[in-house]
Backbone as JSON, one array per atom type, in Angstrom:
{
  "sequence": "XXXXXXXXXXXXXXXXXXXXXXXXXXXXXXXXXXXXXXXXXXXXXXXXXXXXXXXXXXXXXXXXXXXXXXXXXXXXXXXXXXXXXXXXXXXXXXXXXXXXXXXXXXXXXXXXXXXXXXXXXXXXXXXXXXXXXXXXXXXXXXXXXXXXXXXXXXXXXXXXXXXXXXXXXXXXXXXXXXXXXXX",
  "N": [[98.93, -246.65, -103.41], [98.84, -247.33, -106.16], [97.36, -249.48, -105.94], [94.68, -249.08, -104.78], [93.86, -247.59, -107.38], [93.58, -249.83, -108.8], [91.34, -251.03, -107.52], [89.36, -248.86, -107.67], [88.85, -248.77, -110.05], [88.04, -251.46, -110.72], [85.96, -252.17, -109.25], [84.3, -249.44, -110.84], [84.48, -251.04, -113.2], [83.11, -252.96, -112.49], [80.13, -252.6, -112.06], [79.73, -251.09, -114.38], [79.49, -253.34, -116.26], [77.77, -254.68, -114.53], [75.25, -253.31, -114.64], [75.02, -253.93, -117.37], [74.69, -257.19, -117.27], [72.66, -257.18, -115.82], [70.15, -258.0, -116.88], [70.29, -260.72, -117.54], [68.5, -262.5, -116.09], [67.05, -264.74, -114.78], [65.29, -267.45, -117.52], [62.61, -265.8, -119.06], [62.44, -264.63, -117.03], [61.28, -261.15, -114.72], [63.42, -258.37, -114.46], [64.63, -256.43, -112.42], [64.77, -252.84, -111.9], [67.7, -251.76, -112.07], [68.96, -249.27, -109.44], [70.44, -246.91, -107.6], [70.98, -247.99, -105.04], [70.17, -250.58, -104.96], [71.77, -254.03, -104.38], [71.38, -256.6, -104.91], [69.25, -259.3, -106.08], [66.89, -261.72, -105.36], [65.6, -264.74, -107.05], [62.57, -267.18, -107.38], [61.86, -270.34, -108.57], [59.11, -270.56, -107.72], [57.4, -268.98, -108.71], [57.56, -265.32, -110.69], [57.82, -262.75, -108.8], [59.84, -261.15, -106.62], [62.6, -261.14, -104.56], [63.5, -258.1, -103.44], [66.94, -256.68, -102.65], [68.44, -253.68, -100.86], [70.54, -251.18, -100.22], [70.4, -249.57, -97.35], [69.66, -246.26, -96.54], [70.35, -243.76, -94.45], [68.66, -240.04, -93.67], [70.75, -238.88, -94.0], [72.24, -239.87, -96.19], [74.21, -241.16, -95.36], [75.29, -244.81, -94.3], [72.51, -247.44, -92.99], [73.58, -248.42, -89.49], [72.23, -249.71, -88.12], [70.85, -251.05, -89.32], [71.99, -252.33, -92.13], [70.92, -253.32, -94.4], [67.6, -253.22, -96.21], [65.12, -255.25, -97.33], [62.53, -256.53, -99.49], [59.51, -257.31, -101.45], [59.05, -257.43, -104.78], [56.48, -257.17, -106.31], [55.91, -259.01, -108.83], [53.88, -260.75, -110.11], [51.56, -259.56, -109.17], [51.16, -257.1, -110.4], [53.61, -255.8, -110.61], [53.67, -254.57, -107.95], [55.26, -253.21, -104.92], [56.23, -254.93, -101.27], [56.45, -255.69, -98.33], [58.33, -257.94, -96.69], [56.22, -260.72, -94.93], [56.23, -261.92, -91.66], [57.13, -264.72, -91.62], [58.47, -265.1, -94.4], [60.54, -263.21, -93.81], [61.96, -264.98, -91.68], [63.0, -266.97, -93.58], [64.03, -265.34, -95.89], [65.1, -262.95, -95.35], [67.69, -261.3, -94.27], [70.74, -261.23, -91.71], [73.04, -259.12, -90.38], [76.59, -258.46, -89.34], [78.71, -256.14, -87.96], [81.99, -255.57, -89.07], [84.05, -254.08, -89.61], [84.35, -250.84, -88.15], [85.21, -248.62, -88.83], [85.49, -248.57, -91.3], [83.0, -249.33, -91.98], [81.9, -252.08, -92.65], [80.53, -255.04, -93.52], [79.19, -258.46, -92.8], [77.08, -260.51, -94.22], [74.58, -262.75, -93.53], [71.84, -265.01, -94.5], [69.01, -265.16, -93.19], [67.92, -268.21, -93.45], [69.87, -269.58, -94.02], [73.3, -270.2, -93.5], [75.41, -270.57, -94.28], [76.82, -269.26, -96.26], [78.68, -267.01, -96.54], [78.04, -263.28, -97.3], [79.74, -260.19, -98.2], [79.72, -256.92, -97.06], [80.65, -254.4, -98.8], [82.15, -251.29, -98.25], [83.3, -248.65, -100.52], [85.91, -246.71, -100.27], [86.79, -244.85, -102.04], [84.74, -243.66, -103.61], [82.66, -243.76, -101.93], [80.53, -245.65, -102.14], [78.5, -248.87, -101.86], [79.13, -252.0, -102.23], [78.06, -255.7, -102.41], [79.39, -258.62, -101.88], [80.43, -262.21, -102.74], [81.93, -265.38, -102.72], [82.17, -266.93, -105.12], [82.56, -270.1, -107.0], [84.97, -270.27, -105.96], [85.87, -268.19, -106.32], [86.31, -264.33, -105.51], [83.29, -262.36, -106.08], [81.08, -260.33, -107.47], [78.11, -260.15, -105.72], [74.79, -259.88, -107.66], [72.6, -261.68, -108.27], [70.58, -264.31, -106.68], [69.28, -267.88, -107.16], [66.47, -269.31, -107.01], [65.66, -273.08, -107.07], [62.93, -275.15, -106.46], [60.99, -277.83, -105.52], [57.52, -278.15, -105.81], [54.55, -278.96, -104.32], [51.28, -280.51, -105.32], [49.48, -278.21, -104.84], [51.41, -275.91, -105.55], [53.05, -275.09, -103.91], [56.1, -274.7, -102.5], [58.38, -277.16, -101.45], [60.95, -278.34, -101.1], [63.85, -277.46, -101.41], [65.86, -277.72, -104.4], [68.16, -276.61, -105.95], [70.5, -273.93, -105.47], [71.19, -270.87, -107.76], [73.93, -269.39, -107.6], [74.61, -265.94, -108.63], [77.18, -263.77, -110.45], [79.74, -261.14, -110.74], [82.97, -261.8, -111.44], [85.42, -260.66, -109.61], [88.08, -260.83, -110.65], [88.52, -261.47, -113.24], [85.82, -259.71, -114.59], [84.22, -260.88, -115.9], [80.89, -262.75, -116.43], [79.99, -265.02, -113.56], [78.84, -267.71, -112.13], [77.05, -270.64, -109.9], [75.8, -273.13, -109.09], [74.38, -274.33, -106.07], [73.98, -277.16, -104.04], [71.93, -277.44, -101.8]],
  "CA": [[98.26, -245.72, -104.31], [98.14, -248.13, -107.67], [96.28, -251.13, -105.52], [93.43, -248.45, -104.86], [93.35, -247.06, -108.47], [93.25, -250.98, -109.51], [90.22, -251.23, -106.84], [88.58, -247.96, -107.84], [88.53, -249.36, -111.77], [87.27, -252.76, -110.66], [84.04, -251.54, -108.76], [83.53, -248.79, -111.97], [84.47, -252.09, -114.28], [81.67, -254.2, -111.98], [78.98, -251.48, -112.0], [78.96, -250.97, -115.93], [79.07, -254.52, -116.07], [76.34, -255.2, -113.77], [74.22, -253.32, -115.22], [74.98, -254.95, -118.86], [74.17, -257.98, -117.03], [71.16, -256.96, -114.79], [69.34, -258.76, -117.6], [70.74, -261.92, -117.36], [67.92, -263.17, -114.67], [66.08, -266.72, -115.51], [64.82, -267.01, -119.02], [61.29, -265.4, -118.65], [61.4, -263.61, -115.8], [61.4, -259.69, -115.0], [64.62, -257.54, -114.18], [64.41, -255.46, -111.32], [65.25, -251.6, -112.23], [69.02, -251.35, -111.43], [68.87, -248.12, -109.09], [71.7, -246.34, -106.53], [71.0, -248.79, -103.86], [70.57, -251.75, -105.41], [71.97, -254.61, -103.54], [70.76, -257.96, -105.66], [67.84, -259.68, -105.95], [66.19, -263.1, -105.28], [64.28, -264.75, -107.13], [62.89, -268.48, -107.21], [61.26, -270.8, -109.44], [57.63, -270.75, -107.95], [56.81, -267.7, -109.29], [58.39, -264.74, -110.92], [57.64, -262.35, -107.67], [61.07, -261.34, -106.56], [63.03, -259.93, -103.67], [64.85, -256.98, -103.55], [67.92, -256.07, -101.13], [68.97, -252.09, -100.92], [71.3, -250.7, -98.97], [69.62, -248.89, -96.31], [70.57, -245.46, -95.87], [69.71, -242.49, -93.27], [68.28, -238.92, -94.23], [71.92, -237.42, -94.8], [72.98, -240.48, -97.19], [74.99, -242.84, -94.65], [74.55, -246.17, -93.99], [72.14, -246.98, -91.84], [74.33, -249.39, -89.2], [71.47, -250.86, -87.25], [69.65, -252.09, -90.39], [72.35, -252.07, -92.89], [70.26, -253.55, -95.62], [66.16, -253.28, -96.65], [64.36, -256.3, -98.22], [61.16, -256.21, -100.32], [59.21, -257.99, -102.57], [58.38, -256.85, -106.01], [54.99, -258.79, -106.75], [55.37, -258.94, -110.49], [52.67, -261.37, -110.37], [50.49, -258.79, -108.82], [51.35, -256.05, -111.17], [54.82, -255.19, -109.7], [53.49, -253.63, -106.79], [55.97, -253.25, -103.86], [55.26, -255.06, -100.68], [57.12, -255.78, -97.32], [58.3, -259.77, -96.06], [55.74, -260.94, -94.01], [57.36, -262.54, -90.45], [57.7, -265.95, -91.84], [59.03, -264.89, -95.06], [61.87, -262.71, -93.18], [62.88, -265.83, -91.51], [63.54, -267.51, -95.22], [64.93, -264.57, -97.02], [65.53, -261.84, -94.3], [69.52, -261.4, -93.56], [71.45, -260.81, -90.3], [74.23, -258.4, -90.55], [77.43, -257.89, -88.27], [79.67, -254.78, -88.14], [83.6, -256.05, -89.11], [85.03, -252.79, -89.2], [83.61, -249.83, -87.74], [85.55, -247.46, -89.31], [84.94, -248.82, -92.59], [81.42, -249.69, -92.19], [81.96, -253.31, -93.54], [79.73, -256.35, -92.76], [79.24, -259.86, -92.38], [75.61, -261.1, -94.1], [73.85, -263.97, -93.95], [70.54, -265.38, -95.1], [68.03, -266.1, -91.83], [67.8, -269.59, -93.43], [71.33, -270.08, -94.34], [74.66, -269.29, -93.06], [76.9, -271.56, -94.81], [77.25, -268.65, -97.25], [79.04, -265.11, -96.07], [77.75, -262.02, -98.14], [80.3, -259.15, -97.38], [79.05, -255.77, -97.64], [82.19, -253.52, -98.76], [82.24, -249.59, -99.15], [84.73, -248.25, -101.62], [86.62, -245.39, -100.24], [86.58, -243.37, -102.83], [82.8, -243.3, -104.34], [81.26, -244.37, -100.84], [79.38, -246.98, -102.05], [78.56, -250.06, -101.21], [78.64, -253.26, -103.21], [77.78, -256.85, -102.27], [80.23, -259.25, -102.47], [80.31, -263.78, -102.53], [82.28, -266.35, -103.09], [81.41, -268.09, -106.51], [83.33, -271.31, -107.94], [86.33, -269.88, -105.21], [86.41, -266.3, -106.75], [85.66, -263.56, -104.83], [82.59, -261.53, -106.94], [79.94, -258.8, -107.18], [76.8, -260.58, -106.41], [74.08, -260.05, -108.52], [71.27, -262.19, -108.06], [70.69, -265.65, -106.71], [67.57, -267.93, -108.27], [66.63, -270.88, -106.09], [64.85, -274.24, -107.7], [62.69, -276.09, -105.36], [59.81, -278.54, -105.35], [56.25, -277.71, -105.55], [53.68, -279.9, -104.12], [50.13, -280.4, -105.82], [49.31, -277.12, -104.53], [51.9, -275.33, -106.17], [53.8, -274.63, -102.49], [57.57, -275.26, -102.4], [58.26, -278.1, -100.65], [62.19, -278.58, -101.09], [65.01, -276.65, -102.05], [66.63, -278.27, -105.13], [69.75, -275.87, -105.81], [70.07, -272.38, -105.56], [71.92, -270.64, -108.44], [74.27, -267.57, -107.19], [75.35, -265.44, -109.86], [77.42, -262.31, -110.28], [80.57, -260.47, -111.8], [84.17, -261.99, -111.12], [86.48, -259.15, -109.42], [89.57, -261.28, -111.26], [88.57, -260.73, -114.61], [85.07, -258.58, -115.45], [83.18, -261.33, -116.98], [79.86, -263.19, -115.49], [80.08, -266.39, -112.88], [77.36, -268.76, -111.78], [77.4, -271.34, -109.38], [74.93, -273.96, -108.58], [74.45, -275.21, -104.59], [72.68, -278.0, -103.87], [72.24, -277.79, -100.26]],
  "C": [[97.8, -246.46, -105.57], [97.12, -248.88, -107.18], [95.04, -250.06, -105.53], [92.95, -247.73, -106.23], [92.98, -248.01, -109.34], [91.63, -251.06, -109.0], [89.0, -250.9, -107.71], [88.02, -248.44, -109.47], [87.82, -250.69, -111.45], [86.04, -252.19, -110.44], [83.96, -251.11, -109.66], [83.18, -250.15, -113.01], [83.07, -252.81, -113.89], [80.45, -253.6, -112.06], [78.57, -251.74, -113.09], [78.87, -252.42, -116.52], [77.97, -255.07, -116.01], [75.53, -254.41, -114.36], [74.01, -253.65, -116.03], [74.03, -256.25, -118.33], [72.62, -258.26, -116.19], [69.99, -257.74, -115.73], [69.66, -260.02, -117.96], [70.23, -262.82, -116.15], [67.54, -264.25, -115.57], [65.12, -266.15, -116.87], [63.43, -266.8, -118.46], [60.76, -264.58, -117.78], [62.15, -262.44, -115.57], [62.87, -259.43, -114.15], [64.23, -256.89, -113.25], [65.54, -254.28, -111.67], [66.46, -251.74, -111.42], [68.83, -249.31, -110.63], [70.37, -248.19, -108.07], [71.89, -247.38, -105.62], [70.65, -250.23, -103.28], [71.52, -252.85, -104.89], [72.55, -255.82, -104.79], [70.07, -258.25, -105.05], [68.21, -261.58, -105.63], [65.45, -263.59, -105.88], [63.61, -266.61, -107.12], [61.77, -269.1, -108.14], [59.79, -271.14, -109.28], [57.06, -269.77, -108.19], [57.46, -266.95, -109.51], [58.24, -263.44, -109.76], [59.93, -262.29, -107.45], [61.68, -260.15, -105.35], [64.13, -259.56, -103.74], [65.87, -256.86, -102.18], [68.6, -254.93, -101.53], [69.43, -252.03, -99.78], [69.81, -249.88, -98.62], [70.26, -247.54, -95.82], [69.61, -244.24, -94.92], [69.58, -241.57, -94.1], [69.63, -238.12, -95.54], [72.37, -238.43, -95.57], [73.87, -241.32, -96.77], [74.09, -243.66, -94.12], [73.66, -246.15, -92.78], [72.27, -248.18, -90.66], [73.33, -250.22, -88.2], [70.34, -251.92, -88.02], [70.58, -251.39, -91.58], [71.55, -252.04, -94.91], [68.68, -254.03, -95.25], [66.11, -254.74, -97.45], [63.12, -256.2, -98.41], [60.94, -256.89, -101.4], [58.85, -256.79, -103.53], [57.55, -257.81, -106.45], [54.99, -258.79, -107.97], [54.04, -259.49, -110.51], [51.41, -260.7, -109.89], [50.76, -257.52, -109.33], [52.74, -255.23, -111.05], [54.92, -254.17, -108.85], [54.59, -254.09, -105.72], [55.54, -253.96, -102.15], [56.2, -255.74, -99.79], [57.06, -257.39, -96.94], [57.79, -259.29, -95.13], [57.23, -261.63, -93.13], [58.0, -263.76, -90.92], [58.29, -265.89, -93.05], [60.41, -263.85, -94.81], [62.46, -263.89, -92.71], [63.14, -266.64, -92.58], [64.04, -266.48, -95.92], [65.44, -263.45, -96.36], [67.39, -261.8, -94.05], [69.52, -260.86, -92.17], [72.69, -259.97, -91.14], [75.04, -258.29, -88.89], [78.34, -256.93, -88.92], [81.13, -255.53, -88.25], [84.28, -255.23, -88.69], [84.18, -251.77, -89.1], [83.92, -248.46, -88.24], [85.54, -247.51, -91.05], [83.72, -248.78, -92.9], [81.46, -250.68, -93.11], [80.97, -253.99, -92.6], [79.81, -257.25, -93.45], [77.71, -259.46, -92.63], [75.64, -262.28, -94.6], [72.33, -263.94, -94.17], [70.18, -265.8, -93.63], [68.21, -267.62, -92.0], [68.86, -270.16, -94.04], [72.11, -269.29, -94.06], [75.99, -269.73, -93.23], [77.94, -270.58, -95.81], [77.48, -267.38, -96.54], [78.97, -264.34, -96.94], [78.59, -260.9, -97.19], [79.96, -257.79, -98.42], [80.02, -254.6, -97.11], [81.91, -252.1, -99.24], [83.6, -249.59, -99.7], [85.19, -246.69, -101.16], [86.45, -244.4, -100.71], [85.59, -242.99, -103.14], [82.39, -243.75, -103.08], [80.59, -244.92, -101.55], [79.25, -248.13, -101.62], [78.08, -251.04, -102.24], [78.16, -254.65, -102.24], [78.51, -258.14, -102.79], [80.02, -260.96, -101.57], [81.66, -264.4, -103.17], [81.74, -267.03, -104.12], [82.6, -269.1, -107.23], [84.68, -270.99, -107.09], [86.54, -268.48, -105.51], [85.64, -265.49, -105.75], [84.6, -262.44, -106.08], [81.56, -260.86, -106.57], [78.7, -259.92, -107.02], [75.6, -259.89, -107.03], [72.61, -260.39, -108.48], [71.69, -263.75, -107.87], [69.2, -266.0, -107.29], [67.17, -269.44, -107.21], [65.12, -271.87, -106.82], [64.27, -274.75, -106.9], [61.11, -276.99, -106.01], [58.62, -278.78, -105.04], [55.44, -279.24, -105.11], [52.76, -279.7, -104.98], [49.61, -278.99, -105.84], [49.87, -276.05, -104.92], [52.93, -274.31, -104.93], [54.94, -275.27, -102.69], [57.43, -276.03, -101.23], [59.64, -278.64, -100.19], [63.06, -278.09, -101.89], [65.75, -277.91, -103.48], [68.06, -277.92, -105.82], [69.11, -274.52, -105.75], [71.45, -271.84, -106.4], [72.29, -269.13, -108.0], [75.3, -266.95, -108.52], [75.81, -263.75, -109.48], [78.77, -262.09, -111.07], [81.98, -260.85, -111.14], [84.71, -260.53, -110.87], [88.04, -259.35, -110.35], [89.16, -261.05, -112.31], [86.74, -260.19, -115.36], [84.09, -259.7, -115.67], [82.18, -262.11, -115.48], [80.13, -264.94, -114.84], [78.83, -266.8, -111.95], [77.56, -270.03, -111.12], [76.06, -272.01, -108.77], [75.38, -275.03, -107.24], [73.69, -275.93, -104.51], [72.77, -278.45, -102.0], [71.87, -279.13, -99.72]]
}
């Protein structure tokens, strides 16, 4: 009974948190409206363009378990119009999901183009919701947003990953953690 009233205060603690921090993306570039179903974002250093991940839910408000989570760009650079990954941009930012527990409705995500990293996608008992949770520096935390650096050619086309920064909200103590990969 206490471990779930510690829980239930963490998630509220990570929420009002996260949204404090929801403005803590790369110096210069836009925030994406914290809403209900809100996930975290992507965003990467050849443009401020940025993708979103939302839970995915059905008519009556549950998950929806054959496509747990939506992805979408927000084109800032085209006025922040909304606008669906093409095919070859699903296989670079698209996730896979597996079912863990079925009676939980937990999962197992990865990135199409990486799978070194496990994103677990945890409901909370009590508020049904669903957060998004990583590994950062060894802690288990809320992610947030990752930002990935890479290497433009002449053309202004990424050409090579140079790190990718994952950031989000420690579950051990509240405050913000950041972790640079250099794959």
């Amino acid at each position: 009974m206490k471990l779930s009233k510690i829980i239930r205060f963490l998630v509220l603690f990570s929420f009002i948190v996260g949204i404090v921090l929801q403005g803590k993306a790369q110096a210069g570039y836009p925030v994406p409206q914290k809403t209900e179903n809100l996930l975290f974002y992507f965003q990467r250093s050849h443009n401020k363009n940025t993708v979103i991940y939302e839970l995915n839910k059905l008519s009556d408000g549950t998950i929806n378990r054959t496509k747990p989570v939506d992805s979408y760009w927000i084109r800032y650079e085209e006025g922040g119009v909304k606008k669906e990954l093409s095919f070859l941009q699903k296989k670079a930012f698209g996730i896979q999901w597996q079912l863990t527990d079925k009676a939980k409705e937990n999962y197992i995500l990865h990135f199409n183009s990486f799978r070194k990293r496990e994103i677990y996608l945890l409901k909370d008992d009590h508020t049904a919701t669903y957060k998004a949770f990583i590994n950062i520096q060894g802690e288990l935390s809320e992610l947030t947003h990752l930002y990935i650096k890479s290497e433009n050619n002449s053309l202004g086309i990424p050409l090579s990953v140079k790190y990718v920064e994952i950031s989000g909200i420690s579950l051990k103590n509240g405050q913000p953690v950041a972790e640079k990969y250099i794959p």
